[in-house]
Each structure stands twice: as C-alpha cells, then as structure tokens.
mmCIF file of C-alpha atoms in Angstrom:
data_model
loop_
_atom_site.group_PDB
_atom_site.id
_atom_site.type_symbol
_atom_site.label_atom_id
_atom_site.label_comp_id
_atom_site.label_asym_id
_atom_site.label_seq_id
_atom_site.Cartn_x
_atom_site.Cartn_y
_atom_site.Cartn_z
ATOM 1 C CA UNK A 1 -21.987 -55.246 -10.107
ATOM 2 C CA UNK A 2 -24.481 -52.161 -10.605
ATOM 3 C CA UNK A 3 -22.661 -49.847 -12.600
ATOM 4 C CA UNK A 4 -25.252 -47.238 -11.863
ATOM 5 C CA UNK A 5 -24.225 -47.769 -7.918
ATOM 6 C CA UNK A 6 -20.592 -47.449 -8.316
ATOM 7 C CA UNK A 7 -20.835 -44.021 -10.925
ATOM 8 C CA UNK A 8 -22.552 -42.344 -7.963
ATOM 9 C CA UNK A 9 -20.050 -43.525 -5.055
ATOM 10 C CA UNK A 10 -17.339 -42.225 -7.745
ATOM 11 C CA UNK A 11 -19.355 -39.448 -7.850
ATOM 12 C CA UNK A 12 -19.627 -38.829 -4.299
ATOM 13 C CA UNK A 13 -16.445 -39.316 -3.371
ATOM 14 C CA UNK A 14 -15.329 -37.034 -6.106
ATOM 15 C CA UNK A 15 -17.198 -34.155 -4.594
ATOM 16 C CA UNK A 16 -16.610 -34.929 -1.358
ATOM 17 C CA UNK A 17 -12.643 -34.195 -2.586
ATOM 18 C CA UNK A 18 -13.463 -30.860 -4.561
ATOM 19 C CA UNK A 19 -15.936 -29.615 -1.403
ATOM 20 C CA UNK A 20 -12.772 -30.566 1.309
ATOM 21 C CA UNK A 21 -10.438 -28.791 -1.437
ATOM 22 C CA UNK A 22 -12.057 -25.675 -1.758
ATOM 23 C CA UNK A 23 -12.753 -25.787 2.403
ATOM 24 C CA UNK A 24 -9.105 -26.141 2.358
ATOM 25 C CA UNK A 25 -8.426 -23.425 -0.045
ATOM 26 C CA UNK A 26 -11.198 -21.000 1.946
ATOM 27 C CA UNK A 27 -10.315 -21.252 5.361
ATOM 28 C CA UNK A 28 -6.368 -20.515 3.967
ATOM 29 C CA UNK A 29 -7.217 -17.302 2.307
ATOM 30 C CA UNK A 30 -8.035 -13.779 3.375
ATOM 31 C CA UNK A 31 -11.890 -12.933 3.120
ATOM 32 C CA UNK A 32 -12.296 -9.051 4.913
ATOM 33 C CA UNK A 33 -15.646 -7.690 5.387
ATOM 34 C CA UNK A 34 -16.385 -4.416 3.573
ATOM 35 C CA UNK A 35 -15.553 -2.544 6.104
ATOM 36 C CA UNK A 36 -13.519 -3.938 9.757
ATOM 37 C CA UNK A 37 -12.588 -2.277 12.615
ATOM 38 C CA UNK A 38 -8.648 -2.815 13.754
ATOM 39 C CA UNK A 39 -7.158 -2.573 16.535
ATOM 40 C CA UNK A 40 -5.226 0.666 17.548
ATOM 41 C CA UNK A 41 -2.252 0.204 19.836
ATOM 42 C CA UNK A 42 -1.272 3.410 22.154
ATOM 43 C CA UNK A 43 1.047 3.982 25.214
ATOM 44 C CA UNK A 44 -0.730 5.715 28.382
ATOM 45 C CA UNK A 45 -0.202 9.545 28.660
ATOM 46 C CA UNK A 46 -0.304 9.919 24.548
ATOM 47 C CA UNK A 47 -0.702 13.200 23.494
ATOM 48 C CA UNK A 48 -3.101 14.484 21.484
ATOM 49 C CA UNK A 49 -3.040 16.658 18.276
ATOM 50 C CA UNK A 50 -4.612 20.815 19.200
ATOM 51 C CA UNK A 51 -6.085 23.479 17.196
ATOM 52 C CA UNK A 52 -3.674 24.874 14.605
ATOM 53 C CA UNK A 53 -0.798 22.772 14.759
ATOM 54 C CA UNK A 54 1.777 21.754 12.210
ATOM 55 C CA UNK A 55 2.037 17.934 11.390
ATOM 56 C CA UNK A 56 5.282 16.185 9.339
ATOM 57 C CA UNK A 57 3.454 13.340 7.379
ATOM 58 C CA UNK A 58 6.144 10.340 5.942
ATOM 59 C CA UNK A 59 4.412 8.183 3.279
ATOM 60 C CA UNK A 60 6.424 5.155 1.745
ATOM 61 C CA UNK A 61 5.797 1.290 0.292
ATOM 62 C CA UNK A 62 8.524 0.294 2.288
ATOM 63 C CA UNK A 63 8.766 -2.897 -0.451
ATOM 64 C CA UNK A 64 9.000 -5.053 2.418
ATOM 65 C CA UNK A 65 12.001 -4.159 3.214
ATOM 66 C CA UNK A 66 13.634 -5.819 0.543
ATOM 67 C CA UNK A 67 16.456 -2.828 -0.449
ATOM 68 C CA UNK A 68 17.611 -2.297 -4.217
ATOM 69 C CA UNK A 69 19.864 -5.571 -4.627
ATOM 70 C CA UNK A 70 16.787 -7.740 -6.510
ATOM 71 C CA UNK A 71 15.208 -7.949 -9.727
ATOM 72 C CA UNK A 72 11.867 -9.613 -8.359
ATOM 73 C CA UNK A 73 9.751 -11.927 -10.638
ATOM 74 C CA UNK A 74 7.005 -9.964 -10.851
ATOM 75 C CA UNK A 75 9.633 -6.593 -12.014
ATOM 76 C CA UNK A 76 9.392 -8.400 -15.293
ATOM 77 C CA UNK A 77 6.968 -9.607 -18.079
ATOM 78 C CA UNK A 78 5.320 -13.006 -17.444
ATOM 79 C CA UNK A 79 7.050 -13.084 -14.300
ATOM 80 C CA UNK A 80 10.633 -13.613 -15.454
ATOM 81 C CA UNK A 81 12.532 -11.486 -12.667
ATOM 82 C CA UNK A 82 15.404 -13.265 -11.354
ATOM 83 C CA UNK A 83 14.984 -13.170 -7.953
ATOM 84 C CA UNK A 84 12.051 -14.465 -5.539
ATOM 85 C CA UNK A 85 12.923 -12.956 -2.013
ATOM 86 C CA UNK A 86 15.748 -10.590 -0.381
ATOM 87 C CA UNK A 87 18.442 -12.121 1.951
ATOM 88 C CA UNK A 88 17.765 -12.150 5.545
ATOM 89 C CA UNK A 89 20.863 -9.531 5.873
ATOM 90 C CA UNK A 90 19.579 -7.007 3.594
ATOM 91 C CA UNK A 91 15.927 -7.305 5.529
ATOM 92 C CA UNK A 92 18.078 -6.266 8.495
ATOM 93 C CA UNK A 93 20.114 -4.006 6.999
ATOM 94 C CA UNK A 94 17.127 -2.235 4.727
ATOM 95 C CA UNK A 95 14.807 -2.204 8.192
ATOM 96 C CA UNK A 96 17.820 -0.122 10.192
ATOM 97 C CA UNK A 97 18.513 2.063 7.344
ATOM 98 C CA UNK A 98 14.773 2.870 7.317
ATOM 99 C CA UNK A 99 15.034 3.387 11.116
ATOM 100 C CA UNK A 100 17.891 5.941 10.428
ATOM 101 C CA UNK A 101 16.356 7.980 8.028
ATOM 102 C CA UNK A 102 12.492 8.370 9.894
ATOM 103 C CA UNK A 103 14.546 9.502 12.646
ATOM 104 C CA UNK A 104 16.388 11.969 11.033
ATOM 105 C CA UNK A 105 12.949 13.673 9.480
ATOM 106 C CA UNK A 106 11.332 13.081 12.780
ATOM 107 C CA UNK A 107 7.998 12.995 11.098
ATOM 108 C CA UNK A 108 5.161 12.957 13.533
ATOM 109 C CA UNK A 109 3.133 10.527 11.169
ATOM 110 C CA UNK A 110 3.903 7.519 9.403
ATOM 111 C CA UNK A 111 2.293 5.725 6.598
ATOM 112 C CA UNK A 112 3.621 3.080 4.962
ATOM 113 C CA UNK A 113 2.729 0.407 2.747
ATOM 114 C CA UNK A 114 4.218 -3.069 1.783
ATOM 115 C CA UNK A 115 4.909 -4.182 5.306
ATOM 116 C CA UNK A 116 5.188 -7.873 5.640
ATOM 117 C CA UNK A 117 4.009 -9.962 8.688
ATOM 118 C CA UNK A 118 3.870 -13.943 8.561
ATOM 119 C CA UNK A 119 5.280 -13.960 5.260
ATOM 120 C CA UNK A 120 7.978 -16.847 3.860
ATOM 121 C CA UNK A 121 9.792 -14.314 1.819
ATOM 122 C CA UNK A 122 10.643 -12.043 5.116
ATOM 123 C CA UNK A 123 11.874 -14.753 7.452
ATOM 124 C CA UNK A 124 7.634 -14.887 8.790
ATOM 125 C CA UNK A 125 8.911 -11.639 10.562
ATOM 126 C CA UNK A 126 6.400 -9.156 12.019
ATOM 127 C CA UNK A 127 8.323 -6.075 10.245
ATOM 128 C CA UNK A 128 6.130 -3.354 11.747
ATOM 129 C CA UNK A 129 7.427 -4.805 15.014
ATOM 130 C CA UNK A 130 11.050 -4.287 13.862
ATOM 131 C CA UNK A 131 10.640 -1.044 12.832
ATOM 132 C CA UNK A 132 9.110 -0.375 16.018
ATOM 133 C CA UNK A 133 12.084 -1.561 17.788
ATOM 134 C CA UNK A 134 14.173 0.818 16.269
ATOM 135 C CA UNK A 135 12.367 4.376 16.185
ATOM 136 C CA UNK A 136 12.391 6.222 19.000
ATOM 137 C CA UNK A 137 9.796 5.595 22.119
ATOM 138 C CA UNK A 138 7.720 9.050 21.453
ATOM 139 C CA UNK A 139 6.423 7.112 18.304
ATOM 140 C CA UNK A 140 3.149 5.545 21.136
ATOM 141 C CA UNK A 141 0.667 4.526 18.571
ATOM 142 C CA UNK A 142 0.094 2.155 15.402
ATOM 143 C CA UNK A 143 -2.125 0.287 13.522
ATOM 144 C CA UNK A 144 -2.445 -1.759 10.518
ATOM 145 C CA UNK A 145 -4.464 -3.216 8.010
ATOM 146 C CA UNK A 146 -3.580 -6.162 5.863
ATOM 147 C CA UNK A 147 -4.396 -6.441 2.455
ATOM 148 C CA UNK A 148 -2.806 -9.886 1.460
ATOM 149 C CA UNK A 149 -2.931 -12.810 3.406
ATOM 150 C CA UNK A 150 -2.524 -16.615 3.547
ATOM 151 C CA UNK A 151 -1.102 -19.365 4.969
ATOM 152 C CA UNK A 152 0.215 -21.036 1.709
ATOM 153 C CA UNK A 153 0.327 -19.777 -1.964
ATOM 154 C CA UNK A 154 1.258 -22.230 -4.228
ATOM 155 C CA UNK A 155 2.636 -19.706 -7.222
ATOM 156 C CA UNK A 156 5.792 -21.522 -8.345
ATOM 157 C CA UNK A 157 7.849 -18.553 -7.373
ATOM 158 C CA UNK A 158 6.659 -18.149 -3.786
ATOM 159 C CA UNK A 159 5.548 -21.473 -2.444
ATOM 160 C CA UNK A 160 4.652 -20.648 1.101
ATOM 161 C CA UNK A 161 2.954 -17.743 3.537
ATOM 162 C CA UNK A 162 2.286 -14.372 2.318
ATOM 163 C CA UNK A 163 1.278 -11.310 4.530
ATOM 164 C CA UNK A 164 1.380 -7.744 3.805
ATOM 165 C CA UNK A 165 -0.320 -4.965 4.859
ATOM 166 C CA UNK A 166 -0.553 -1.055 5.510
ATOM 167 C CA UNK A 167 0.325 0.669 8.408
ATOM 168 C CA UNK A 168 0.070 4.062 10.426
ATOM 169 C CA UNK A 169 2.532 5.046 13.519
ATOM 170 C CA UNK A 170 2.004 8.131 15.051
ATOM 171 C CA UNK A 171 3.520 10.559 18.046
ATOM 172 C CA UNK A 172 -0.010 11.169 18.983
ATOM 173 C CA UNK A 173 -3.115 9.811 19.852
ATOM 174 C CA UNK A 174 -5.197 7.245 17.725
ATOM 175 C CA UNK A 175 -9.054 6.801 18.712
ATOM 176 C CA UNK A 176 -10.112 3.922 15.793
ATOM 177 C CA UNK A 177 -9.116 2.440 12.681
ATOM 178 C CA UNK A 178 -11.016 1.045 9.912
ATOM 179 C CA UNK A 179 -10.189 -0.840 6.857
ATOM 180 C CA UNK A 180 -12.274 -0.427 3.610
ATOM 181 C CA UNK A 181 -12.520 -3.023 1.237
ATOM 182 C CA UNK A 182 -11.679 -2.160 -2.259
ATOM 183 C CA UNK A 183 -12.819 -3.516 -5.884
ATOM 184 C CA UNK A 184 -11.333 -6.662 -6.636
ATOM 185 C CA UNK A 185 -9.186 -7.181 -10.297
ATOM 186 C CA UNK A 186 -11.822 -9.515 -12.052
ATOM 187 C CA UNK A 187 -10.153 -12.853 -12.289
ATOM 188 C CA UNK A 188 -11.473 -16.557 -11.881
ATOM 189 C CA UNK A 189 -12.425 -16.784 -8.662
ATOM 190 C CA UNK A 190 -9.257 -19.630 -7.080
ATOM 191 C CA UNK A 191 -6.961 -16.840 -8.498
ATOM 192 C CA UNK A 192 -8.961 -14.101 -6.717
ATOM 193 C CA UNK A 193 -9.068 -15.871 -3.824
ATOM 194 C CA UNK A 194 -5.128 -15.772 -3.362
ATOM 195 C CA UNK A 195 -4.477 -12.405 -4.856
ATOM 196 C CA UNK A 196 -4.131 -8.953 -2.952
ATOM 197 C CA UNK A 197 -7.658 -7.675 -1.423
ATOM 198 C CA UNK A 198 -6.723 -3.945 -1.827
ATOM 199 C CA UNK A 199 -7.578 -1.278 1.268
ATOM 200 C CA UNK A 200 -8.630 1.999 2.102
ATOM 201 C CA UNK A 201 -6.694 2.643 5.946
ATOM 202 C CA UNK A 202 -8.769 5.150 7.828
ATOM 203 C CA UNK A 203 -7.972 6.178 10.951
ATOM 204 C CA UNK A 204 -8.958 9.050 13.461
ATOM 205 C CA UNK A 205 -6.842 11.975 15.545
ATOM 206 C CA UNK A 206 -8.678 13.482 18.016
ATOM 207 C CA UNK A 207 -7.401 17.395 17.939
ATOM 208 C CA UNK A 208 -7.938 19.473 21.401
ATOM 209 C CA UNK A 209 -10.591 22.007 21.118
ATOM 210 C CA UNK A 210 -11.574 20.517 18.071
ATOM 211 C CA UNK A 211 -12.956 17.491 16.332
ATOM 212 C CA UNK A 212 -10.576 15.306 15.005
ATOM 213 C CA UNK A 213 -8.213 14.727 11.824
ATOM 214 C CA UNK A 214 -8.960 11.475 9.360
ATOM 215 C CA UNK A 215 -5.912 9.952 7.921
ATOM 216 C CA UNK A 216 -5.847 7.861 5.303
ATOM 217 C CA UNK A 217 -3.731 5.300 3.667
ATOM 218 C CA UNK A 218 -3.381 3.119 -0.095
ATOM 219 C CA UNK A 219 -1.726 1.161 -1.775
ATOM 220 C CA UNK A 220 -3.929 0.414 -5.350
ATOM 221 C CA UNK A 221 -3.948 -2.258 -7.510
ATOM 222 C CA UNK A 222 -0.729 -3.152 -9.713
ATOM 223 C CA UNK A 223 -0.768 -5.377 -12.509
ATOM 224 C CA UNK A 224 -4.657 -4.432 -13.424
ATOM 225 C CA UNK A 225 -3.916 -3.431 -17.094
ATOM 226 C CA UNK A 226 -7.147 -3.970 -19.159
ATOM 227 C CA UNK A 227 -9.769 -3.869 -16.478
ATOM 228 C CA UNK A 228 -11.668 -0.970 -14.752
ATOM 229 C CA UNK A 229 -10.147 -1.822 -11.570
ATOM 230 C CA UNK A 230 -8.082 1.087 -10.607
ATOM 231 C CA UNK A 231 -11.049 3.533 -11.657
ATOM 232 C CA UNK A 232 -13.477 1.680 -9.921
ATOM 233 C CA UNK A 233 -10.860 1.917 -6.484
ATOM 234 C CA UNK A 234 -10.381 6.322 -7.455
ATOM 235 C CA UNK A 235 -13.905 5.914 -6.995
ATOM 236 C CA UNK A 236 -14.500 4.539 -3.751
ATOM 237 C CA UNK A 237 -11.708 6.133 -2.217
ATOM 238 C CA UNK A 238 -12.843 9.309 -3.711
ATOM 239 C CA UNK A 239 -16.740 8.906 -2.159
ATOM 240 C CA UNK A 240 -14.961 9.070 0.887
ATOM 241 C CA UNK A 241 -13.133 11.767 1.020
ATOM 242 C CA UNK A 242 -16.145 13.886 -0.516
ATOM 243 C CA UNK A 243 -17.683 12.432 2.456
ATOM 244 C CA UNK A 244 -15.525 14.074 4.848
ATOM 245 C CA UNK A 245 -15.614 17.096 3.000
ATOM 246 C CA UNK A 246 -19.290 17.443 3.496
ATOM 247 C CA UNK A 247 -19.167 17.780 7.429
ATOM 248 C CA UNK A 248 -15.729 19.651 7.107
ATOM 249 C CA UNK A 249 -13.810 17.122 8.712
ATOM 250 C CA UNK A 250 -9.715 17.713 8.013
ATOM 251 C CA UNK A 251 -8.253 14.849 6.411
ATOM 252 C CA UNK A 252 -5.281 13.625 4.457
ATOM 253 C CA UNK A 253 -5.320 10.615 2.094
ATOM 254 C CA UNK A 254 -1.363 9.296 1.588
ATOM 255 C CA UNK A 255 -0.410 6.300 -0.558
ATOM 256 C CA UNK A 256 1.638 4.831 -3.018
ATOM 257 C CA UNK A 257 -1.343 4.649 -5.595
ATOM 258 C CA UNK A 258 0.004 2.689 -8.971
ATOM 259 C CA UNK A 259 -1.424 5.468 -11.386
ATOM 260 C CA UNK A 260 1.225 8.281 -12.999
ATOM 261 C CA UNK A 261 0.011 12.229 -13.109
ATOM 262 C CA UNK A 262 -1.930 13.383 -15.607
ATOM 263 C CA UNK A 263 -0.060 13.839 -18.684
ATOM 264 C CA UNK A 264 2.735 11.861 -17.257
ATOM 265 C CA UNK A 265 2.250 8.718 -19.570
ATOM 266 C CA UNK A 266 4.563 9.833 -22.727
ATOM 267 C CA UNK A 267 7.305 11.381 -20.814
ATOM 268 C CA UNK A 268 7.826 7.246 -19.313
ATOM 269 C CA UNK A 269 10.225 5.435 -21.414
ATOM 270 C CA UNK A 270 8.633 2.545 -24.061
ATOM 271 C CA UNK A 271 9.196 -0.219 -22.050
ATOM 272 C CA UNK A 272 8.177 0.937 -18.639
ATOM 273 C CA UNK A 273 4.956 1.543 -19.961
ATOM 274 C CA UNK A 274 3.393 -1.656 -19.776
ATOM 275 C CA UNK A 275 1.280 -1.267 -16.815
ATOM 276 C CA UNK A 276 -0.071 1.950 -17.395
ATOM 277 C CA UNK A 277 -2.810 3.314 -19.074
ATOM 278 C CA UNK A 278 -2.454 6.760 -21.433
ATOM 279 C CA UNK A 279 -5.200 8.420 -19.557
ATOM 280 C CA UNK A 280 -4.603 8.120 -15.550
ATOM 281 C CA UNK A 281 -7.287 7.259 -12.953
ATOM 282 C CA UNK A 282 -5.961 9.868 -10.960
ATOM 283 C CA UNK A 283 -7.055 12.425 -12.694
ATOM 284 C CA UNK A 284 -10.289 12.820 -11.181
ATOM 285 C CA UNK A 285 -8.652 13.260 -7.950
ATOM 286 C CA UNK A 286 -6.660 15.894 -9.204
ATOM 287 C CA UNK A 287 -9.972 17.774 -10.564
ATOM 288 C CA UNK A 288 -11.395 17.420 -6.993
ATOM 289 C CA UNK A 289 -8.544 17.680 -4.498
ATOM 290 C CA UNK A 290 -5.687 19.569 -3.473
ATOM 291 C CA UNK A 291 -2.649 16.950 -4.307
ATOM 292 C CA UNK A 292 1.466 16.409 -3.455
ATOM 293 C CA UNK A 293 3.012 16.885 -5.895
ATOM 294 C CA UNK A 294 0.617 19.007 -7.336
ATOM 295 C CA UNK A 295 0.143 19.136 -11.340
ATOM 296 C CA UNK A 296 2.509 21.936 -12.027
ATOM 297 C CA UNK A 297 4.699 19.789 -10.019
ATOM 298 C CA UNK A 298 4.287 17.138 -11.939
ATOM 299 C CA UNK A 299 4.316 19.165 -15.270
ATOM 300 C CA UNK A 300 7.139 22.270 -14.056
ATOM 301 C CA UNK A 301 10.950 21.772 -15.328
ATOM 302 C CA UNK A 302 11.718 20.050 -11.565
ATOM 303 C CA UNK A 303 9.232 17.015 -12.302
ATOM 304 C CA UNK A 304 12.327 15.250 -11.640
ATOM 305 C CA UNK A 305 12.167 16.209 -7.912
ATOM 306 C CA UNK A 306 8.893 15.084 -7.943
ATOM 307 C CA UNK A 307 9.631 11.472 -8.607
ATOM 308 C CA UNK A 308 8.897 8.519 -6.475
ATOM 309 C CA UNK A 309 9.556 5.474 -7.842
ATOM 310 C CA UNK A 310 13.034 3.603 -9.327
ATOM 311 C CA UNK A 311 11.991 0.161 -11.047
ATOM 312 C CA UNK A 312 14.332 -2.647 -10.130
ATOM 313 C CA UNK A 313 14.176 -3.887 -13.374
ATOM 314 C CA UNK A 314 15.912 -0.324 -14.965
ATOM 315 C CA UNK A 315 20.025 -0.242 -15.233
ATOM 316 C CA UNK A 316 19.899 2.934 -13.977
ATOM 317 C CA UNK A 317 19.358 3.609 -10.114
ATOM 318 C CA UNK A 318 17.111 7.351 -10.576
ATOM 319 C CA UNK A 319 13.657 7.409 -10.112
ATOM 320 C CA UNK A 320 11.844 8.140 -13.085
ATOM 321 C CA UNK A 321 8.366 8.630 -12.626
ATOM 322 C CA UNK A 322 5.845 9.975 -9.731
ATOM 323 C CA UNK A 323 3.267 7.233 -8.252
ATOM 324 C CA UNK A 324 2.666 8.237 -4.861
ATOM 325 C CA UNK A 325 1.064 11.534 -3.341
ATOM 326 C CA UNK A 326 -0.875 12.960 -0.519
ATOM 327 C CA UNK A 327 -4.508 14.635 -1.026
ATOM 328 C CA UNK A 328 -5.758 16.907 0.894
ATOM 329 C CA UNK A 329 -8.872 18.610 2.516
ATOM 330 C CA UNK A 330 -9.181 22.066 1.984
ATOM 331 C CA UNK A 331 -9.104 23.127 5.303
ATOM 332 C CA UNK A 332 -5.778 21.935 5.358
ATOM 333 C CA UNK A 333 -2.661 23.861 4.207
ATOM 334 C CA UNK A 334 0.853 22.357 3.320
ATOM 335 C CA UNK A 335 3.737 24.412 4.952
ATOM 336 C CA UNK A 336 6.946 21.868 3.308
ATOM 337 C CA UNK A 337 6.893 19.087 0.730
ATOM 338 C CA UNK A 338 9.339 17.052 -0.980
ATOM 339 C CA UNK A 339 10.654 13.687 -2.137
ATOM 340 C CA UNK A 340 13.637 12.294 -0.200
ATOM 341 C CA UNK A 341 15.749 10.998 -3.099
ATOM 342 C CA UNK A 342 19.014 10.444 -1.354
ATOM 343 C CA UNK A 343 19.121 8.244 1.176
ATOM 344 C CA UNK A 344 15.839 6.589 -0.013
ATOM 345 C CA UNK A 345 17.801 5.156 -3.450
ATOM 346 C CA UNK A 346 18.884 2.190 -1.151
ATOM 347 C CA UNK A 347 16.173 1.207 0.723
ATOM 348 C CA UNK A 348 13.067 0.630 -1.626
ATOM 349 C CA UNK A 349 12.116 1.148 -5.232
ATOM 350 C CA UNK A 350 9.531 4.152 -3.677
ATOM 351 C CA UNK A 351 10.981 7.103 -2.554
ATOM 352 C CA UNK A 352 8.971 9.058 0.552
ATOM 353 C CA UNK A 353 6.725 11.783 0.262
ATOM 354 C CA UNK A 354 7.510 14.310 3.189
ATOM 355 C CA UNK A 355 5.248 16.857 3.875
ATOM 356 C CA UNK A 356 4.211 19.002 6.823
ATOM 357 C CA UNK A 357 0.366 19.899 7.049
ATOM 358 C CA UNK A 358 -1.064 23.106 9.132
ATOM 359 C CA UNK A 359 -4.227 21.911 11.023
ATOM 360 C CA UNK A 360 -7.346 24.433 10.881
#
C-alpha cells in the first residue's frame, strides 16, 4: 500500500469535510451588504407629512417581547442567567400590553428595536406582524431591517433559529429604506459569523411643500467591553447625520444605543458596571447634536425621569440608568419629551422615549 497515496485521499477527504462545513455554516448565516435597500410596506391613500407639522416619535427595544418575568443568560456574567426564552403566554400577553400602551400615546412614529421574526425563542413568530395586528389601521406603513439572523445557532443556551431586527411603523408615508452596515466586534471569524451584524435604519418621509424628513434607527453593540467597537459605530452613524446636516435635510436618529451619558458612569452601582466604559462613546454625539434627554437632563436632580433601562438581573424593578435617546437636526425643535416609566415597568427592561418633534 502507498502510504503517500492514502495521506492525500485522507487529506482530501478531510478538506472536502471542512470546505462542505464552512458552506454549511455560510449559507446559514447573515452576510448584509454595506448598505441594502428594504422593502417599505404602505396602504393606498397614505398621507403624507406637510410643512410645519408636529410629529409624536415612540422609540423602544421592545426585548422581544419577552416582559419582566426572566433573568436571561446573557443578564449575567459568563452567561449564567437562569432563563433561555419567555413563555409563549407572556409573548402574548407582553405583545397586547405593548399594543395598549402605543395606542394610548398615539404616536405617529414608531421605532423599535429587538423585534424577533423566525426565531426559536419567540415561537418562529413574525412579531412585527403581531403588533401590527393589534394597533390601529391608520398605522399604513413599516419597514424593517434585521440585524441578526440564522437558521441554527448552536450556543448551548439557544440551540435553534435566531432573528431580530429593527423596525419603523408610521401614520404616514414611507418612500425608501436603507440599512447600513455597522463595525463588527472583532472576534474569530465562526463566532463573527453567528453574532449580531449591527444597523443603521434609514428611512425617508416625504413632507408636502417640502423635501422630506430622514429617520433613523439603532440598536449598538452590547457586550463589546475592551474593543473600539462602539466608537468606531458613534462614528459611522455620526458621518451620517453630519451628512444630512450639510444639505439641511431634517432628521431624527432614535435608538436604544448601549452607551450611558456623559458623566453617567459613577452614579451606576459597582456591579452594573461591567459593560461600560468610564468615558462614553456618546459623548461626541452630545458635542455635535441636539440630544433626548439632553445633558442637563441627564445631570439635573430629575435624572431619575430620565431613565430608560431596568436590568433583569437587579432585585429591584426601577430603572436605573439612561441608554436610549433621540438626536436631532437643528432644524428641528422638540415641543414634549419624556420617559414612560409606568406602564413600561412590565413590558421590557427599556422604557420608551416619547417625544413630539416640530418640522421646519
């Protein structure tokens, strides 16, 4: 027997296995372009925005509409969270509850993040679909842009599909949608292939006798401790909007963004500090931008009001830090904003940012 001759067929065969692995592994995963265009759904007859008028704006990470009865794996260090998925009664209930409380703001705009579609942990339910179902009919438009994806992830505590994505639904007329790729965390490149591929949501409003308003939606890395990741996504994102500023164009940029407020970082208790950094990424959008909250928000003797998230993994059910916002062009103003911290407490670990804009 040739030795030689049967070390190569081993070989062969070998790499014929790794090359039909990784094909496997590919074509199972999410690979977005830099930048996609999605679709945009809209009724017939949908109004459009005009000249001057006053928008409500709702922006939540609807945590796939899991509600505040879990202690998730990844709540806690080296993923050590109890619990893996929510029951298929608290999806329903959570999704209704949701339902309720949009309809009582009656926001013209929604932007959420943290909708599920196709995953194993929601039932492989579309959930932007069951919202849908359960807003009123004057809410004619939506898109969305996912931002995790594939058909099996073998992490020991999930085991199956994962989808999730952001998504816009509006009272009036959408014209095109976008999704910008963001950086990547740096990680060996099977693990990158699975993990979230962040986003930058764009999409246009055409306003009567004018041009149009840009809306824009986040949701930024988590767990990116130790890298440049989060700075190198301000960055992007904030390229953009300086963009827009340039030819004048209105625009709003809503999110739940994974960074605290400037200064924010020693008010946190000890061990909720783990994945933050002392200095935020978010201050240079604070230098550039007109923000909700602003800083003396964030820094006046009603911060409290101001927060937006309650951790899961906390014995007390208060929110107790900000992590979401709006930014805004300056040819925008800002007639109302708050944090809805009542109702909210039940439905997701992020509270929504409500705030009504006054178009140029």
């Amino acid at each position: 027997m040739d030795i030689t001759k049967v070390f190569y067929r081993l070989l062969f065969s070998l790499s014929l296995c790794l090359l039909g692995l990784f094909a496997l592994v590919w074509f199972s995963t999410y690979h977005p372009p830099a930048l996609q265009q999605e679709a945009v759904y809209c009724g017939e007859n949908t109004p459009r925005l005009t000249a001057g008028q006053t928008l409500k704006l709702y922006n939540q990470n609807v945590q796939f509409m899991a509600g505040k009865n879990y202690v998730f794996f990844y709540d806690l260090p080296n993923n050590t969270g109890p619990d893996e998925r929510p029951s298929s009664d608290d999806i329903t209930k959570t999704l209704r509850g949701l339902a309720n409380l949009i309809t009582q703001q009656n926001p013209d705009i929604i932007l959420l993040q943290e909708v599920d579609e196709g995953a194993r942990r929601t039932d492989h339910a579309d959930q932007l679909a069951q919202l849908l179902e359960l807003l009123p009919s004057d809410y004619a438009c939506h898109t969305s842009s996912f931002y995790w994806q594939a058909r099996y992830l073998p992490h020991p505590r999930i085991m199956g599909a994962v989808g999730t994505k952001l998504s816009i639904i509006s009272k009036y007329k959408i014209t095109t949608a976008t999704r910008t790729q963001l950086s990547l965390i740096p990680q060996d490149p099977i693990t990158q292939l699975f993990n979230l591929k962040r986003a930058l949501q764009e999409v246009h409003l055409p306003i009567e006798g004018a041009d149009k308003l840009v809306l824009l939606n986040t949701h930024l890395s988590a767990f990116s401790k130790g890298t440049d990741t989060l700075e190198r996504q301000v960055t992007q994102i904030n390229q953009r909007l300086h963009s827009l500023n340039k030819t004048q164009t209105p625009w709003v940029l809503a999110g739940d963004f994974n960074l605290l407020p400037p200064n924010a970082y020693p008010l946190l208790a000890q061990e909720q500090r783990r994945n933050y950094d002392q200095q935020s990424a978010i201050e240079t959008l604070y230098q550039q931008h007109l923000a909700v909250p602003s800083l003396a928000n964030t820094q006046s003797e009603q911060l409290k009001a101001w927060f937006t998230y309650a951790p899961n993994s906390s014995s007390s059910q208060d929110p107790d830090r900000t992590i979401d916002y709006y930014f805004y062009s300056p040819n925008l103003s800002v007639q109302n904003a708050f944090v809805e911290q009542a109702q909210s407490l039940t439905l997701s670990d992020h509270m929504p940012v409500i705030a009504s804009f006054t178009l140029p």
